[in-house]
PDB file of C-alpha atoms in Angstrom:
ATOM      1  CA  MET A 341      -3.390  14.110 -14.444  1.00 76.00           C
ATOM      2  CA  ASN A 342      -1.844  11.470 -16.686  1.00 84.00           C
ATOM      3  CA  TYR A 343      -4.533   9.318 -18.282  1.00 88.00           C
ATOM      4  CA  GLU A 344      -1.952   7.226 -20.126  1.00 90.00           C
ATOM      5  CA  ILE A 345      -0.700   5.906 -16.777  1.00 91.00           C
ATOM      6  CA  LEU A 346      -4.237   4.939 -15.778  1.00 93.00           C
ATOM      7  CA  ILE A 347      -4.787   3.175 -19.104  1.00 93.00           C
ATOM      8  CA  ALA A 348      -1.504   1.281 -18.649  1.00 91.00           C
ATOM      9  CA  PHE A 349      -2.596   0.317 -15.122  1.00 93.00           C
ATOM     10  CA  ILE A 350      -5.951  -0.963 -16.376  1.00 95.00           C
ATOM     11  CA  GLY A 351      -4.244  -2.990 -19.102  1.00 92.00           C
ATOM     12  CA  ALA A 352      -1.736  -4.543 -16.710  1.00 89.00           C
ATOM     13  CA  THR A 353      -4.499  -5.367 -14.223  1.00 92.00           C
ATOM     14  CA  ALA A 354      -6.596  -7.042 -16.926  1.00 92.00           C
ATOM     15  CA  VAL A 355      -3.702  -9.232 -18.066  1.00 87.00           C
ATOM     16  CA  LEU A 356      -2.858 -10.245 -14.494  1.00 86.00           C
ATOM     17  CA  ALA A 357      -6.512 -11.065 -13.798  1.00 88.00           C
ATOM     18  CA  LEU A 358      -6.602 -13.281 -16.896  1.00 84.00           C
ATOM     19  CA  THR A 359      -3.421 -15.226 -16.175  1.00 78.00           C
ATOM     20  CA  PRO A 360      -3.834 -18.359 -14.028  1.00 72.00           C
ATOM     21  CA  GLY A 361      -3.514 -17.779 -10.296  1.00 74.00           C
ATOM     22  CA  PRO A 362      -5.055 -19.043  -7.043  1.00 73.00           C
ATOM     23  CA  ASP A 363      -7.986 -16.596  -7.174  1.00 82.00           C
ATOM     24  CA  ASN A 364      -9.230 -17.010 -10.730  1.00 82.00           C
ATOM     25  CA  ILE A 365      -8.621 -20.778 -10.670  1.00 79.00           C
ATOM     26  CA  TYR A 366     -10.674 -20.936  -7.447  1.00 80.00           C
ATOM     27  CA  VAL A 367     -13.468 -18.955  -9.140  1.00 87.00           C
ATOM     28  CA  LEU A 368     -13.337 -21.299 -12.135  1.00 83.00           C
ATOM     29  CA  MET A 369     -13.519 -24.414  -9.959  1.00 80.00           C
ATOM     30  CA  GLN A 370     -16.431 -23.113  -7.870  1.00 81.00           C
ATOM     31  CA  SER A 371     -18.320 -22.124 -11.025  1.00 84.00           C
ATOM     32  CA  ILE A 372     -17.795 -25.541 -12.606  1.00 80.00           C
ATOM     33  CA  THR A 373     -18.757 -27.411  -9.426  1.00 75.00           C
ATOM     34  CA  ASN A 374     -21.585 -25.314  -7.983  1.00 78.00           C
ATOM     35  CA  GLY A 375     -22.755 -23.148 -10.882  1.00 83.00           C
ATOM     36  CA  LYS A 376     -22.243 -19.622 -12.183  1.00 88.00           C
ATOM     37  CA  ARG A 377     -24.138 -17.924  -9.339  1.00 89.00           C
ATOM     38  CA  TYR A 378     -21.813 -19.465  -6.778  1.00 89.00           C
ATOM     39  CA  GLY A 379     -18.795 -18.495  -8.836  1.00 89.00           C
ATOM     40  CA  LEU A 380     -20.021 -14.899  -8.866  1.00 94.00           C
ATOM     41  CA  ALA A 381     -20.477 -15.004  -5.081  1.00 94.00           C
ATOM     42  CA  THR A 382     -16.849 -16.086  -4.797  1.00 92.00           C
ATOM     43  CA  VAL A 383     -15.833 -13.187  -7.041  1.00 95.00           C
ATOM     44  CA  ALA A 384     -17.748 -10.716  -4.866  1.00 95.00           C
ATOM     45  CA  GLY A 385     -15.958 -11.953  -1.746  1.00 94.00           C
ATOM     46  CA  LEU A 386     -12.499 -11.838  -3.294  1.00 93.00           C
ATOM     47  CA  ILE A 387     -12.992  -8.351  -4.739  1.00 95.00           C
ATOM     48  CA  SER A 388     -14.460  -6.963  -1.492  1.00 94.00           C
ATOM     49  CA  GLY A 389     -11.304  -8.032   0.324  1.00 92.00           C
ATOM     50  CA  CYS A 390      -9.226  -5.821  -1.998  1.00 93.00           C
ATOM     51  CA  LEU A 391     -10.836  -2.750  -0.408  1.00 92.00           C
ATOM     52  CA  VAL A 392      -9.157  -3.604   2.900  1.00 90.00           C
ATOM     53  CA  HIS A 393      -5.730  -3.869   1.256  1.00 89.00           C
ATOM     54  CA  THR A 394      -6.331  -0.629  -0.648  1.00 92.00           C
ATOM     55  CA  THR A 395      -7.154   1.197   2.591  1.00 91.00           C
ATOM     56  CA  LEU A 396      -4.041  -0.116   4.326  1.00 86.00           C
ATOM     57  CA  LEU A 397      -1.943   0.943   1.344  1.00 87.00           C
ATOM     58  CA  ALA A 398      -3.547   4.387   0.982  1.00 86.00           C
ATOM     59  CA  PHE A 399      -3.125   5.447   4.602  1.00 86.00           C
ATOM     60  CA  GLY A 400       0.196   3.695   5.161  1.00 79.00           C
ATOM     61  CA  LEU A 401       2.293   4.175   2.056  1.00 71.00           C
ATOM     62  CA  SER A 402       0.965   7.629   1.152  1.00 66.00           C
ATOM     63  CA  ALA A 403       2.474   9.082   4.328  1.00 67.00           C
ATOM     64  CA  VAL A 404       5.833   7.486   3.541  1.00 68.00           C
ATOM     65  CA  ILE A 405       5.835   8.897   0.019  1.00 67.00           C
ATOM     66  CA  LYS A 406       5.106  12.403   1.295  1.00 64.00           C
ATOM     67  CA  GLN A 407       7.972  12.263   3.771  1.00 68.00           C
ATOM     68  CA  SER A 408      10.888  11.360   1.563  1.00 69.00           C
ATOM     69  CA  ASP A 409      11.863  10.750  -2.042  1.00 72.00           C
ATOM     70  CA  SER A 410      14.572   8.368  -0.820  1.00 77.00           C
ATOM     71  CA  LEU A 411      11.988   6.238   0.967  1.00 72.00           C
ATOM     72  CA  PHE A 412       9.892   6.143  -2.186  1.00 71.00           C
ATOM     73  CA  PHE A 413      12.997   5.095  -4.128  1.00 78.00           C
ATOM     74  CA  THR A 414      13.628   2.284  -1.628  1.00 79.00           C
ATOM     75  CA  ILE A 415      10.015   1.139  -1.854  1.00 73.00           C
ATOM     76  CA  LYS A 416      10.035   1.024  -5.643  1.00 75.00           C
ATOM     77  CA  ILE A 417      13.343  -0.896  -5.691  1.00 84.00           C
ATOM     78  CA  LEU A 418      11.931  -3.471  -3.262  1.00 81.00           C
ATOM     79  CA  GLY A 419       8.677  -3.568  -5.226  1.00 76.00           C
ATOM     80  CA  ALA A 420      10.487  -4.159  -8.497  1.00 82.00           C
ATOM     81  CA  CYS A 421      12.569  -6.920  -6.908  1.00 87.00           C
ATOM     82  CA  TYR A 422       9.386  -8.590  -5.622  1.00 83.00           C
ATOM     83  CA  LEU A 423       7.765  -8.434  -9.066  1.00 80.00           C
ATOM     84  CA  LEU A 424      10.884  -9.913 -10.654  1.00 88.00           C
ATOM     85  CA  TYR A 425      10.766 -12.660  -8.014  1.00 87.00           C
ATOM     86  CA  LEU A 426       7.151 -13.392  -8.986  1.00 80.00           C
ATOM     87  CA  ALA A 427       8.204 -13.516 -12.639  1.00 84.00           C
ATOM     88  CA  TYR A 428      10.969 -15.982 -11.741  1.00 88.00           C
ATOM     89  CA  LYS A 429       8.530 -18.183  -9.793  1.00 84.00           C
ATOM     90  CA  VAL A 430       6.159 -18.282 -12.764  1.00 76.00           C
ATOM     91  CA  PHE A 431       9.094 -18.998 -15.096  1.00 83.00           C
ATOM     92  CA  ARG A 432      10.160 -21.951 -12.931  1.00 82.00           C
ATOM     93  CA  SER A 433       6.621 -23.336 -12.569  1.00 75.00           C
ATOM     94  CA  ASP A 434       5.017 -25.974 -14.755  1.00 70.00           C
ATOM     95  CA  ALA A 435       2.922 -24.584 -17.601  1.00 61.00           C
ATOM     96  CA  THR A 436      -0.179 -26.538 -16.629  1.00 60.00           C
ATOM     97  CA  ILE A 437      -3.685 -25.619 -15.506  1.00 57.00           C
ATOM     98  CA  ALA A 438      -5.431 -28.321 -13.519  1.00 54.00           C
ATOM     99  CA  VAL A 439      -9.177 -28.433 -14.098  1.00 53.00           C
ATOM    100  CA  SER A 440     -11.144 -30.864 -11.970  1.00 55.00           C
ATOM    101  CA  ASN A 441     -14.548 -30.494 -10.367  1.00 51.00           C
ATOM    102  CA  ASN A 442     -14.087 -33.426  -8.019  1.00 51.00           C
ATOM    103  CA  ALA A 443     -11.882 -31.746  -5.411  1.00 50.00           C
ATOM    104  CA  VAL A 444     -14.069 -28.690  -4.740  1.00 53.00           C
ATOM    105  CA  PRO A 445     -16.678 -29.073  -1.979  1.00 59.00           C
ATOM    106  CA  LYS A 446     -20.090 -27.540  -2.580  1.00 67.00           C
ATOM    107  CA  LYS A 447     -20.997 -24.536  -0.393  1.00 74.00           C
ATOM    108  CA  SER A 448     -23.738 -21.915  -0.203  1.00 83.00           C
ATOM    109  CA  SER A 449     -23.279 -18.582  -1.994  1.00 86.00           C
ATOM    110  CA  SER A 450     -22.996 -16.719   1.328  1.00 90.00           C
ATOM    111  CA  ALA A 451     -20.350 -19.161   2.542  1.00 88.00           C
ATOM    112  CA  LEU A 452     -18.406 -18.711  -0.696  1.00 88.00           C
ATOM    113  CA  PHE A 453     -18.606 -14.918  -0.354  1.00 93.00           C
ATOM    114  CA  ARG A 454     -17.264 -15.087   3.202  1.00 91.00           C
ATOM    115  CA  GLN A 455     -14.551 -17.528   2.225  1.00 87.00           C
ATOM    116  CA  GLY A 456     -13.474 -15.382  -0.730  1.00 88.00           C
ATOM    117  CA  PHE A 457     -13.365 -12.274   1.470  1.00 93.00           C
ATOM    118  CA  ILE A 458     -11.384 -13.985   4.230  1.00 90.00           C
ATOM    119  CA  MET A 459      -9.008 -15.615   1.720  1.00 83.00           C
ATOM    120  CA  ASN A 460      -8.200 -12.204   0.288  1.00 86.00           C
ATOM    121  CA  VAL A 461      -8.007 -10.165   3.506  1.00 86.00           C
ATOM    122  CA  LEU A 462      -5.833 -12.665   5.379  1.00 81.00           C
ATOM    123  CA  ASN A 463      -3.439 -13.156   2.472  1.00 76.00           C
ATOM    124  CA  PRO A 464      -0.356 -10.994   3.162  1.00 71.00           C
ATOM    125  CA  LYS A 465       0.831 -11.578  -0.393  1.00 75.00           C
ATOM    126  CA  VAL A 466      -2.012  -9.369  -1.647  1.00 83.00           C
ATOM    127  CA  THR A 467      -0.824  -6.445   0.487  1.00 79.00           C
ATOM    128  CA  ILE A 468       2.760  -7.004  -0.648  1.00 81.00           C
ATOM    129  CA  PHE A 469       1.644  -7.137  -4.277  1.00 86.00           C
ATOM    130  CA  PHE A 470      -0.365  -3.919  -3.932  1.00 87.00           C
ATOM    131  CA  LEU A 471       2.672  -2.303  -2.286  1.00 84.00           C
ATOM    132  CA  ALA A 472       4.857  -3.365  -5.210  1.00 83.00           C
ATOM    133  CA  PHE A 473       2.333  -2.687  -7.974  1.00 86.00           C
ATOM    134  CA  PHE A 474       0.556   0.583  -7.169  1.00 89.00           C
ATOM    135  CA  PRO A 475       3.330   3.183  -6.484  1.00 84.00           C
ATOM    136  CA  GLY A 476       4.572   3.175 -10.078  1.00 83.00           C
ATOM    137  CA  PHE A 477       1.112   4.154 -11.324  1.00 90.00           C
ATOM    138  CA  LEU A 478       0.555   7.320  -9.297  1.00 87.00           C
ATOM    139  CA  TYR A 479      -0.788   9.591 -12.006  1.00 89.00           C
ATOM    140  CA  SER A 480      -0.938  13.144 -10.640  1.00 89.00           C
ATOM    141  CA  SER A 481       1.306  15.664  -8.878  1.00 84.00           C
ATOM    142  CA  THR A 482      -1.659  17.650  -7.561  1.00 89.00           C
ATOM    143  CA  ILE A 483      -4.142  15.027  -6.358  1.00 91.00           C
ATOM    144  CA  SER A 484      -3.692  13.562  -2.865  1.00 89.00           C
ATOM    145  CA  THR A 485      -1.818  10.249  -2.865  1.00 88.00           C
ATOM    146  CA  VAL A 486      -4.566   8.795  -0.658  1.00 90.00           C
ATOM    147  CA  ILE A 487      -7.147   9.581  -3.335  1.00 93.00           C
ATOM    148  CA  GLN A 488      -4.854   8.249  -6.070  1.00 93.00           C
ATOM    149  CA  PHE A 489      -4.351   4.951  -4.240  1.00 93.00           C
ATOM    150  CA  TYR A 490      -8.114   4.610  -3.783  1.00 94.00           C
ATOM    151  CA  VAL A 491      -8.707   5.345  -7.489  1.00 95.00           C
ATOM    152  CA  LEU A 492      -6.114   2.710  -8.430  1.00 95.00           C
ATOM    153  CA  GLY A 493      -7.598   0.276  -5.912  1.00 94.00           C
ATOM    154  CA  LEU A 494     -11.138   0.771  -7.230  1.00 95.00           C
ATOM    155  CA  LEU A 495      -9.948   0.406 -10.834  1.00 96.00           C
ATOM    156  CA  PHE A 496      -8.104  -2.779  -9.849  1.00 95.00           C
ATOM    157  CA  MET A 497     -11.266  -4.103  -8.188  1.00 96.00           C
ATOM    158  CA  LEU A 498     -13.493  -3.136 -11.141  1.00 96.00           C
ATOM    159  CA  VAL A 499     -11.273  -4.685 -13.812  1.00 96.00           C
ATOM    160  CA  SER A 500     -10.642  -7.820 -11.741  1.00 94.00           C
ATOM    161  CA  ALA A 501     -14.372  -8.151 -10.990  1.00 95.00           C
ATOM    162  CA  ILE A 502     -15.227  -7.952 -14.701  1.00 96.00           C
ATOM    163  CA  VAL A 503     -12.583 -10.523 -15.678  1.00 94.00           C
ATOM    164  CA  PHE A 504     -13.369 -12.894 -12.800  1.00 94.00           C
ATOM    165  CA  SER A 505     -17.116 -12.621 -13.476  1.00 94.00           C
ATOM    166  CA  LEU A 506     -16.551 -13.519 -17.124  1.00 93.00           C
ATOM    167  CA  ILE A 507     -14.516 -16.525 -15.955  1.00 89.00           C
ATOM    168  CA  ALA A 508     -17.443 -17.594 -13.753  1.00 89.00           C
ATOM    169  CA  ILE A 509     -20.030 -17.070 -16.498  1.00 90.00           C
ATOM    170  CA  LEU A 510     -17.952 -18.786 -19.195  1.00 87.00           C
ATOM    171  CA  SER A 511     -16.527 -21.459 -16.876  1.00 81.00           C
ATOM    172  CA  GLY A 512     -17.858 -24.387 -18.891  1.00 73.00           C
ATOM    173  CA  ALA A 513     -16.395 -23.201 -22.193  1.00 77.00           C
ATOM    174  CA  ILE A 514     -13.115 -22.201 -20.525  1.00 71.00           C
ATOM    175  CA  SER A 515     -12.616 -25.599 -18.882  1.00 67.00           C
ATOM    176  CA  LYS A 516     -13.299 -27.410 -22.184  1.00 69.00           C
ATOM    177  CA  HIS A 517     -10.836 -25.149 -24.011  1.00 67.00           C
ATOM    178  CA  ILE A 518      -8.125 -25.698 -21.384  1.00 63.00           C
ATOM    179  CA  ILE A 519      -8.561 -29.465 -21.569  1.00 58.00           C
ATOM    180  CA  LYS A 520      -8.414 -29.484 -25.385  1.00 66.00           C
ATOM    181  CA  ASN A 521      -5.683 -26.867 -25.853  1.00 68.00           C
ATOM    182  CA  THR A 522      -2.504 -27.721 -23.939  1.00 65.00           C
ATOM    183  CA  LYS A 523      -0.681 -24.731 -25.426  1.00 72.00           C
ATOM    184  CA  ALA A 524      -3.012 -22.280 -23.651  1.00 65.00           C
ATOM    185  CA  ALA A 525      -1.238 -22.780 -20.324  1.00 66.00           C
ATOM    186  CA  VAL A 526       2.164 -22.141 -21.935  1.00 73.00           C
ATOM    187  CA  VAL A 527       0.974 -18.900 -23.549  1.00 72.00           C
ATOM    188  CA  LEU A 528      -0.584 -17.661 -20.317  1.00 65.00           C
ATOM    189  CA  LYS A 529       2.547 -18.565 -18.362  1.00 71.00           C
ATOM    190  CA  TRP A 530       4.832 -16.511 -20.576  1.00 78.00           C
ATOM    191  CA  LEU A 531       2.324 -13.673 -20.746  1.00 73.00           C
ATOM    192  CA  GLN A 532       2.410 -13.482 -16.952  1.00 71.00           C
ATOM    193  CA  VAL A 533       6.223 -13.473 -16.920  1.00 80.00           C
ATOM    194  CA  VAL A 534       6.321 -10.627 -19.455  1.00 82.00           C
ATOM    195  CA  VAL A 535       3.769  -8.583 -17.498  1.00 74.00           C
ATOM    196  CA  PHE A 536       5.595  -8.965 -14.170  1.00 76.00           C
ATOM    197  CA  VAL A 537       8.943  -8.018 -15.717  1.00 86.00           C
ATOM    198  CA  GLY A 538       7.357  -5.122 -17.607  1.00 82.00           C
ATOM    199  CA  ILE A 539       5.721  -3.715 -14.475  1.00 75.00           C
ATOM    200  CA  ALA A 540       9.010  -4.078 -12.562  1.00 81.00           C
ATOM    201  CA  ILE A 541      10.860  -2.072 -15.225  1.00 84.00           C
ATOM    202  CA  TYR A 542       8.075   0.524 -15.324  1.00 75.00           C
ATOM    203  CA  LEU A 543       8.217   0.829 -11.539  1.00 72.00           C
ATOM    204  CA  LEU A 544      11.985   1.386 -11.618  1.00 78.00           C
ATOM    205  CA  LEU A 545      11.559   4.176 -14.166  1.00 77.00           C
ATOM    206  CA  SER A 546       8.699   5.866 -12.295  1.00 68.00           C
ATOM    207  CA  GLU A 547       9.099   9.097 -10.357  1.00 65.00           C
ATOM    208  CA  ASN A 548       7.561  10.324  -7.118  1.00 55.00           C
ATOM    209  CA  LYS A 549       4.553  12.445  -8.105  1.00 52.00           C
TER     210      LYS A 549
END
C-alpha cells in the first residue's frame, strides 16, 4: 500500500476544490445570499452526488482494469488528454471571479440539498473527470480495485466537503477579498492549469496496480 500516492491524491483534490469552478462558486453564492447554513446544505447535496459517480466508476472501470493492461493504458491516455483539455480551457478563460448576490434566488435548505445532489448526479462531466482522475492514484497491488476506488471516492468527498464547507462558512470574507484583490483570480487560474497538467503527466506515468 503506497501512502505517498494517497497523500498526493489528497493534495491534488484539495487544490482542485479550492480553484474556482461551478460547484464552489455556487456554494459561495448561496452562502452569501441565503446564509452559511444554506451554503452547507448545498455542500451536502453536491458531495452526496459524488457517491453515485464513485459507485459507477468502481463497478465499471475496475472490471476493465482487471481484464487488460492495454485497456488500462487506453483509459489513462484518454484521461490524460481530457485533463490537458481542461487545462487548455482554463488557460483560455478569463481570469475573473464574478461575485454577486443579486442573481441567486433564495431557497430552503432541503431544496438546496436536492438541487446540489441532482446537479452533481446528472452532470456527465463529473463521471468523466472521475474516470480521468482516479485510475492514476490506485495505490495497492493487493487490495481490490473496487475498494481502492471507493477509498479514493470517499477521500475526494471528505476533502471537497471540508474545503466547500470552509467556503460556505467564510463566504463573507472570501467575497470581500475577491472584490478587493483582482490578482487572486489570476493566481487561482494558473494554479488550476498547473494541477490539471501535473495530474495528466502523473496519470501517463502511472502503472496498472
